[in-house]
mmCIF file of C-alpha atoms and ligand atoms in Angstrom:
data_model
loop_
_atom_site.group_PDB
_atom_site.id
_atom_site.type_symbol
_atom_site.label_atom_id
_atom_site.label_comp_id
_atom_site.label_asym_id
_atom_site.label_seq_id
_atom_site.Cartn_x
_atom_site.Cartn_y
_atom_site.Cartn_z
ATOM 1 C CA UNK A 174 103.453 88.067 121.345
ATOM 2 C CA UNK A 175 103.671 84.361 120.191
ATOM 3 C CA UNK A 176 101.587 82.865 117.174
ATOM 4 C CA UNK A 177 100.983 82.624 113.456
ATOM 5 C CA UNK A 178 102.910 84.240 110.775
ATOM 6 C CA UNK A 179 102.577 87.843 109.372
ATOM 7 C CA UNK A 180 102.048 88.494 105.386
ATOM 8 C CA UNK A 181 102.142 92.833 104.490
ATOM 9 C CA UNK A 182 101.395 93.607 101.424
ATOM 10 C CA UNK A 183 102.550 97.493 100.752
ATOM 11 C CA UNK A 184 102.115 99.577 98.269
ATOM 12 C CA UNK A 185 101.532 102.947 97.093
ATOM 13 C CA UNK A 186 97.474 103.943 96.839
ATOM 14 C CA UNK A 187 95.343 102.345 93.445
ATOM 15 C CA UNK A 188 98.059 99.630 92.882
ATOM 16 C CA UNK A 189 95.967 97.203 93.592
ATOM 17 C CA UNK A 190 97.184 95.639 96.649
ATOM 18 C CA UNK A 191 93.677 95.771 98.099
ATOM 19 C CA UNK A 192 92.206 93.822 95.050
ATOM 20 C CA UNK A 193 95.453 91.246 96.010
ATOM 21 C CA UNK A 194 94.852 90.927 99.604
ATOM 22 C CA UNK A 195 90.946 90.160 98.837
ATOM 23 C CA UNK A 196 91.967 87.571 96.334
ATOM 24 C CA UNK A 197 94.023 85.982 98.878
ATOM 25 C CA UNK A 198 91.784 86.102 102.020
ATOM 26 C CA UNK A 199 89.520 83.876 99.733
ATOM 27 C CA UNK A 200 92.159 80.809 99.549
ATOM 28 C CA UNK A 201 91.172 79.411 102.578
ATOM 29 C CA UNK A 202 94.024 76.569 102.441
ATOM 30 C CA UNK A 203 96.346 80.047 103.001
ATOM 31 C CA UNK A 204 94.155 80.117 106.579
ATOM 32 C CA UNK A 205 94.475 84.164 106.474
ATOM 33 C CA UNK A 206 92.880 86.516 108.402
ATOM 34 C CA UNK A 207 92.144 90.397 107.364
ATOM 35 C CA UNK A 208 94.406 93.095 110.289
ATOM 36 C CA UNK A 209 91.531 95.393 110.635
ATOM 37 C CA UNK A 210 93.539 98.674 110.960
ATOM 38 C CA UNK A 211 92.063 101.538 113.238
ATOM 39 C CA UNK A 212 91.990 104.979 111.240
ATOM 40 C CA UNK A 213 90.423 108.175 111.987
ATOM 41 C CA UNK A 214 89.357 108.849 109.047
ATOM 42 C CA UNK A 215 86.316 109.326 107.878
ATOM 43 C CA UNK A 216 84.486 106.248 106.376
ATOM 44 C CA UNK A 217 84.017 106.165 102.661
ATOM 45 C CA UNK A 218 79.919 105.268 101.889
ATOM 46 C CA UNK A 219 80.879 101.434 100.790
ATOM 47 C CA UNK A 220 82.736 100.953 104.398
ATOM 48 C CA UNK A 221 82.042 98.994 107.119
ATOM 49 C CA UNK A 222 83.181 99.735 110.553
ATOM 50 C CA UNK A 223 84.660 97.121 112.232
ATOM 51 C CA UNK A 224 84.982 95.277 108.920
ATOM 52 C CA UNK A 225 87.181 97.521 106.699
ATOM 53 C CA UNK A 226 88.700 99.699 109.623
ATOM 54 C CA UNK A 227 87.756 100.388 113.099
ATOM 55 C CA UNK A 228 86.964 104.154 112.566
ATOM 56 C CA UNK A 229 87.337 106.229 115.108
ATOM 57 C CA UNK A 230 87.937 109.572 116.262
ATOM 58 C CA UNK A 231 91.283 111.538 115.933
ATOM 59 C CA UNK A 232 91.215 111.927 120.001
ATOM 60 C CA UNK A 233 90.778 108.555 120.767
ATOM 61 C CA UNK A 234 93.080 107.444 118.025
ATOM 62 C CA UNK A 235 96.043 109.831 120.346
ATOM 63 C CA UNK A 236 95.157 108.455 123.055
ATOM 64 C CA UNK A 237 95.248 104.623 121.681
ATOM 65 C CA UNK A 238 99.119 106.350 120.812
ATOM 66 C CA UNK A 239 99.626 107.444 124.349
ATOM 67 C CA UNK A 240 98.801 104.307 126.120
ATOM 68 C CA UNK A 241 100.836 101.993 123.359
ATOM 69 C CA UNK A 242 98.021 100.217 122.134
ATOM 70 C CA UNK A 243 99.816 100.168 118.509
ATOM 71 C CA UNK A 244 102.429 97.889 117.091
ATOM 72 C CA UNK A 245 102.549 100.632 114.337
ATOM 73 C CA UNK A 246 100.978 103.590 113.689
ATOM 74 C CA UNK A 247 101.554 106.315 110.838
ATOM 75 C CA UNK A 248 100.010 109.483 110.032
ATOM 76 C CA UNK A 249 99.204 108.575 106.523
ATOM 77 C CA UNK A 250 98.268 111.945 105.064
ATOM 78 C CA UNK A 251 97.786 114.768 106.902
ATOM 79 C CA UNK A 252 95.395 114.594 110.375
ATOM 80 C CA UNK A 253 94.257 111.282 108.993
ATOM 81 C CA UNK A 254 95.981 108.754 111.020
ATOM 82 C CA UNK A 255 96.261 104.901 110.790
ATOM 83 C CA UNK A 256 97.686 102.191 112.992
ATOM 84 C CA UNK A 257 97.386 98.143 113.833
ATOM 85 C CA UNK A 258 96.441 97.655 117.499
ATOM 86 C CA UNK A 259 98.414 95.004 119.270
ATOM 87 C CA UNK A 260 94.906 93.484 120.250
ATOM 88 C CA UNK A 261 93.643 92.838 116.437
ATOM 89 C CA UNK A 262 96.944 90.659 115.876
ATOM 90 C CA UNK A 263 96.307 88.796 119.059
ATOM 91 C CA UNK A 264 92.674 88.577 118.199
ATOM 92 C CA UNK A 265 94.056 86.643 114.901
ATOM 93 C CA UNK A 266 96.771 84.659 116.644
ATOM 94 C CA UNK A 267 94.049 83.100 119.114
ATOM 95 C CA UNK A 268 92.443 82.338 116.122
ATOM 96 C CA UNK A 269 95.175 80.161 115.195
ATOM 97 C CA UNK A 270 95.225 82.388 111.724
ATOM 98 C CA UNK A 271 97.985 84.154 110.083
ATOM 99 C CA UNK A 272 97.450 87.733 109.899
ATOM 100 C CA UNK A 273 97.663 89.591 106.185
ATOM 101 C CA UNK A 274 98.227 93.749 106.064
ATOM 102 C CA UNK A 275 96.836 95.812 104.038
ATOM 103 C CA UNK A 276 98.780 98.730 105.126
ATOM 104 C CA UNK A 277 101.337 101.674 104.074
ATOM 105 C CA UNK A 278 105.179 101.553 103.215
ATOM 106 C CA UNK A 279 106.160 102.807 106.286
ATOM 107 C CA UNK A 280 104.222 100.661 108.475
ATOM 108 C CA UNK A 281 104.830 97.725 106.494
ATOM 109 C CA UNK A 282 108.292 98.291 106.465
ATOM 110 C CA UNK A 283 107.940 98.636 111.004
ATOM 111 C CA UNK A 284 106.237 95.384 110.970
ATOM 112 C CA UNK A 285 108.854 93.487 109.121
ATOM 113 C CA UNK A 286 111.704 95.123 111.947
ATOM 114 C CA UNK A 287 109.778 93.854 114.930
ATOM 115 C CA UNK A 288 109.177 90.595 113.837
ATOM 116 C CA UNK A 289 111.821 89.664 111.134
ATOM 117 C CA UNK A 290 111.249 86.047 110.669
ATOM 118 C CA UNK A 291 107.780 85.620 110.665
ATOM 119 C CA UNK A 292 107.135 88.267 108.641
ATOM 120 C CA UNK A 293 106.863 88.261 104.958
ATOM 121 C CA UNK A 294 106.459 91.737 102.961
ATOM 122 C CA UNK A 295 105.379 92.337 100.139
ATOM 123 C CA UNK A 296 105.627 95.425 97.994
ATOM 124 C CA UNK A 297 102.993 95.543 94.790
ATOM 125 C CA UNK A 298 104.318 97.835 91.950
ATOM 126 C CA UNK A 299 102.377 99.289 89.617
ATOM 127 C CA UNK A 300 103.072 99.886 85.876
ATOM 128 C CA UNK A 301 103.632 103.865 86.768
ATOM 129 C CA UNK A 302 103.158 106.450 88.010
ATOM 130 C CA UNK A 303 100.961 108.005 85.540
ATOM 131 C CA UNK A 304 98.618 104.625 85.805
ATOM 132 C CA UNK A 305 98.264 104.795 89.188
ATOM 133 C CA UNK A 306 97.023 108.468 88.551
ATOM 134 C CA UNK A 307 94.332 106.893 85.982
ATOM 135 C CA UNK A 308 93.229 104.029 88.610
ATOM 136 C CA UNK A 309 92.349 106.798 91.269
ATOM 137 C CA UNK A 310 90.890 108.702 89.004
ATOM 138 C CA UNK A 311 88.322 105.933 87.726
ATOM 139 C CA UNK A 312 87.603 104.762 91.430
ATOM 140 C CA UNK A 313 85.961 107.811 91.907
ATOM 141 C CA UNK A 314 86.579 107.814 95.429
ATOM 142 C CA UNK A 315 88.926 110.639 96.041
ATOM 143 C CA UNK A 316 89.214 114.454 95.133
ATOM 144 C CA UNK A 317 91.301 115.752 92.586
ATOM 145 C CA UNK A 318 93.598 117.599 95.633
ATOM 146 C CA UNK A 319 93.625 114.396 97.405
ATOM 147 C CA UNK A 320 94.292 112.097 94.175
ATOM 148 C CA UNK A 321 97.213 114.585 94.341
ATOM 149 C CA UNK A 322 98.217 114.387 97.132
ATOM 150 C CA UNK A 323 98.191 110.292 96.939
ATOM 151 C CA UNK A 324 100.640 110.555 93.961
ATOM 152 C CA UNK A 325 103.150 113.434 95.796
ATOM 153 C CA UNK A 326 103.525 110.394 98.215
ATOM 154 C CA UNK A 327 103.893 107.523 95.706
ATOM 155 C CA UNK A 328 106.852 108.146 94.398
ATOM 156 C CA UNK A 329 108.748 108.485 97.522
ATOM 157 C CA UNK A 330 107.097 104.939 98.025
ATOM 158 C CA UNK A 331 108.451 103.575 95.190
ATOM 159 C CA UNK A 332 111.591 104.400 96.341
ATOM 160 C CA UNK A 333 111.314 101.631 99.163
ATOM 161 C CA UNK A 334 110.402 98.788 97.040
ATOM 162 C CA UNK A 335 114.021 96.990 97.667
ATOM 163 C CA UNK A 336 113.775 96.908 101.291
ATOM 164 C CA UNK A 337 110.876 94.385 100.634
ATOM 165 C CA UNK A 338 110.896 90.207 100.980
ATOM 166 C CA UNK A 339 109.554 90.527 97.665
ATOM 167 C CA UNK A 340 107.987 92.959 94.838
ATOM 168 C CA UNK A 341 105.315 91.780 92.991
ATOM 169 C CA UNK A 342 104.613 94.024 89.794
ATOM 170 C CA UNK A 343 100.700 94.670 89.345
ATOM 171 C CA UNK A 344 100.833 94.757 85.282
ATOM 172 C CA UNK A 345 98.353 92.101 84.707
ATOM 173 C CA UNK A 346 96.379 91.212 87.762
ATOM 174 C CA UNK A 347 95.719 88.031 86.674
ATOM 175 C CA UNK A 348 99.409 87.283 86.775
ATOM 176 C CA UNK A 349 99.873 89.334 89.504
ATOM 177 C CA UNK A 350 96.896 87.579 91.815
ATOM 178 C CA UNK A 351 98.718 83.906 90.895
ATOM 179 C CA UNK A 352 101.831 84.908 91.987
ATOM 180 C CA UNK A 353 100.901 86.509 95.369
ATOM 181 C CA UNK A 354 99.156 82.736 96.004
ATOM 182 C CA UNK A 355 101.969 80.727 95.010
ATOM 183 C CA UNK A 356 104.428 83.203 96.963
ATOM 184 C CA UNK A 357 102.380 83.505 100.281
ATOM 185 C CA UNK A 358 102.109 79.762 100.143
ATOM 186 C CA UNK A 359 105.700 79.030 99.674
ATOM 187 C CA UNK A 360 106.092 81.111 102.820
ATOM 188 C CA UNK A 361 103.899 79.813 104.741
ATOM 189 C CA UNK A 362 105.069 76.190 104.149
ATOM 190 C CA UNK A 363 108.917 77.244 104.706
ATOM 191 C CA UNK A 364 109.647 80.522 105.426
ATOM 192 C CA UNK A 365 112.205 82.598 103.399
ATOM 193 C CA UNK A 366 114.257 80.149 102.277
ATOM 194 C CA UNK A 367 111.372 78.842 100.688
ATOM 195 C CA UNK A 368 110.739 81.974 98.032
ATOM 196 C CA UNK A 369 110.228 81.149 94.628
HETATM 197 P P1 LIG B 44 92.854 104.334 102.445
HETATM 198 O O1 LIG B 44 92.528 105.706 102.983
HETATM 199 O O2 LIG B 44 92.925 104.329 100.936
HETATM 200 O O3 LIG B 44 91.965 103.244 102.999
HETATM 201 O O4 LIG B 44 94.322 103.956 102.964
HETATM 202 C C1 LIG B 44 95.377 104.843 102.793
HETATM 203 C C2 LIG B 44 96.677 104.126 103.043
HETATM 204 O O5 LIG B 44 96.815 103.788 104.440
HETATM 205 C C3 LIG B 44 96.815 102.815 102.298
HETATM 206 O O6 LIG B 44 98.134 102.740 101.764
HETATM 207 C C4 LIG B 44 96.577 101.798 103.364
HETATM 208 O O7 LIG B 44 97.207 100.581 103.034
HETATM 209 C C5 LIG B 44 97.243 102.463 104.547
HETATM 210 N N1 LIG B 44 96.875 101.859 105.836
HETATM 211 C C6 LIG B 44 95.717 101.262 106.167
HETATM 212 N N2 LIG B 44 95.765 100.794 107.421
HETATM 213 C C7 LIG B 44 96.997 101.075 107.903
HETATM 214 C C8 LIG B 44 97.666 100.806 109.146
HETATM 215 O O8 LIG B 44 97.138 100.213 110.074
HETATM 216 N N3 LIG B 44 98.926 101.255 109.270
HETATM 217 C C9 LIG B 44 99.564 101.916 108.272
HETATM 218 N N4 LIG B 44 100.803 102.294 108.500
HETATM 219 N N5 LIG B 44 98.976 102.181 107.093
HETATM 220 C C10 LIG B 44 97.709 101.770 106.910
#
């Protein structure tokens, strides 16, 4: 696989990364285009398929792992499964875009080991634990066992925030939103030796 550069930004759930990745899909001089990830899943009542996620079913999603459709693939939380198909990066690469992530530790983390040096990876920390518990709560889109279950896993992502490029620390997002431009633009212009 030839082409652009790669930009994952990690992150345990309600740190904002999502809010961060929107923010910088809209600097068009960053010429960034969204990895829609395939998840099986079911689809929230704001989402779009084929805009937020390709949702499919949990069969097809095993079979996409038999035949090696995935460059990574991770079951998330339990029997809900999520992956980047080889195909959407080389749908961005013909684009002659540069792909950003929005995608889990553990993928993000895979992604960065296959392609080392056109990769840059991000991991967004938020204030704590306990906000992050606050942020799911007011989003109002998960259960109390799976707001739960969200947190369980967070702290054994925070745990992998050194193996990142970078960590950007979601206290303020208005900082936080600055930074990720300047730092995805210093990137793109000269790779890691060009990190603020
Ligand atoms: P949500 O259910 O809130 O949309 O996503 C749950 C978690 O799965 C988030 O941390 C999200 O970033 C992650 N995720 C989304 N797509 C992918 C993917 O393609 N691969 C991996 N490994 N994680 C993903």
């Amino acid at each position: 696989m030839k082409g652009g550069k790669l930009i994952v930004f990690s992150a345990p759930s309600g740190s904002g990364k999502t809010t961060i990745v929107r923010h910088l899909l809209k600097q068009k001089e960053l010429n960034l285009e969204f990895s829609i990830s395939a998840t099986s899943r079911e689809a929230r009542s704001n989402e779009v398929d084929g805009e937020d996620y390709y949702f499919i079913s949990l069969r097809d999603f095993k079979d996409h792992i038999k035949n090696d459709d995935f460059l990574e693939w991770e079951e998330v939380y339990r029997d809900n499964f999520y992956g980047t198909l080889k195909t959407e990066v080389e749908r961005i690469w013909a684009m002659g875009k540069n792909v950003i992530f929005d995608i889990d530790v553990a993928g993000g983390l895979r992604i960065k080991r296959k392609f080392p040096d056109k990769t840059l990876a991000v991991f967004v920390k938020p204030p704590s634990v306990d906000e992050l518990k606050i942020r799911l709560k007011k989003r109002k889109t998960e259960t109390d066992d799976r707001i739960n279950m969200r947190i369980a896993k967070a702290s054994v992502e925070l745990a992998t925030a050194p193996q990142f490029d970078y960590i950007i620390k979601n206290y303020e997002l208005d900082v936080a939103l600055k930074q990720s431009v300047d730092l995805v633009a210093a990137f793109l212009e000269g790779g890691h030796k060009n990190l603020p």
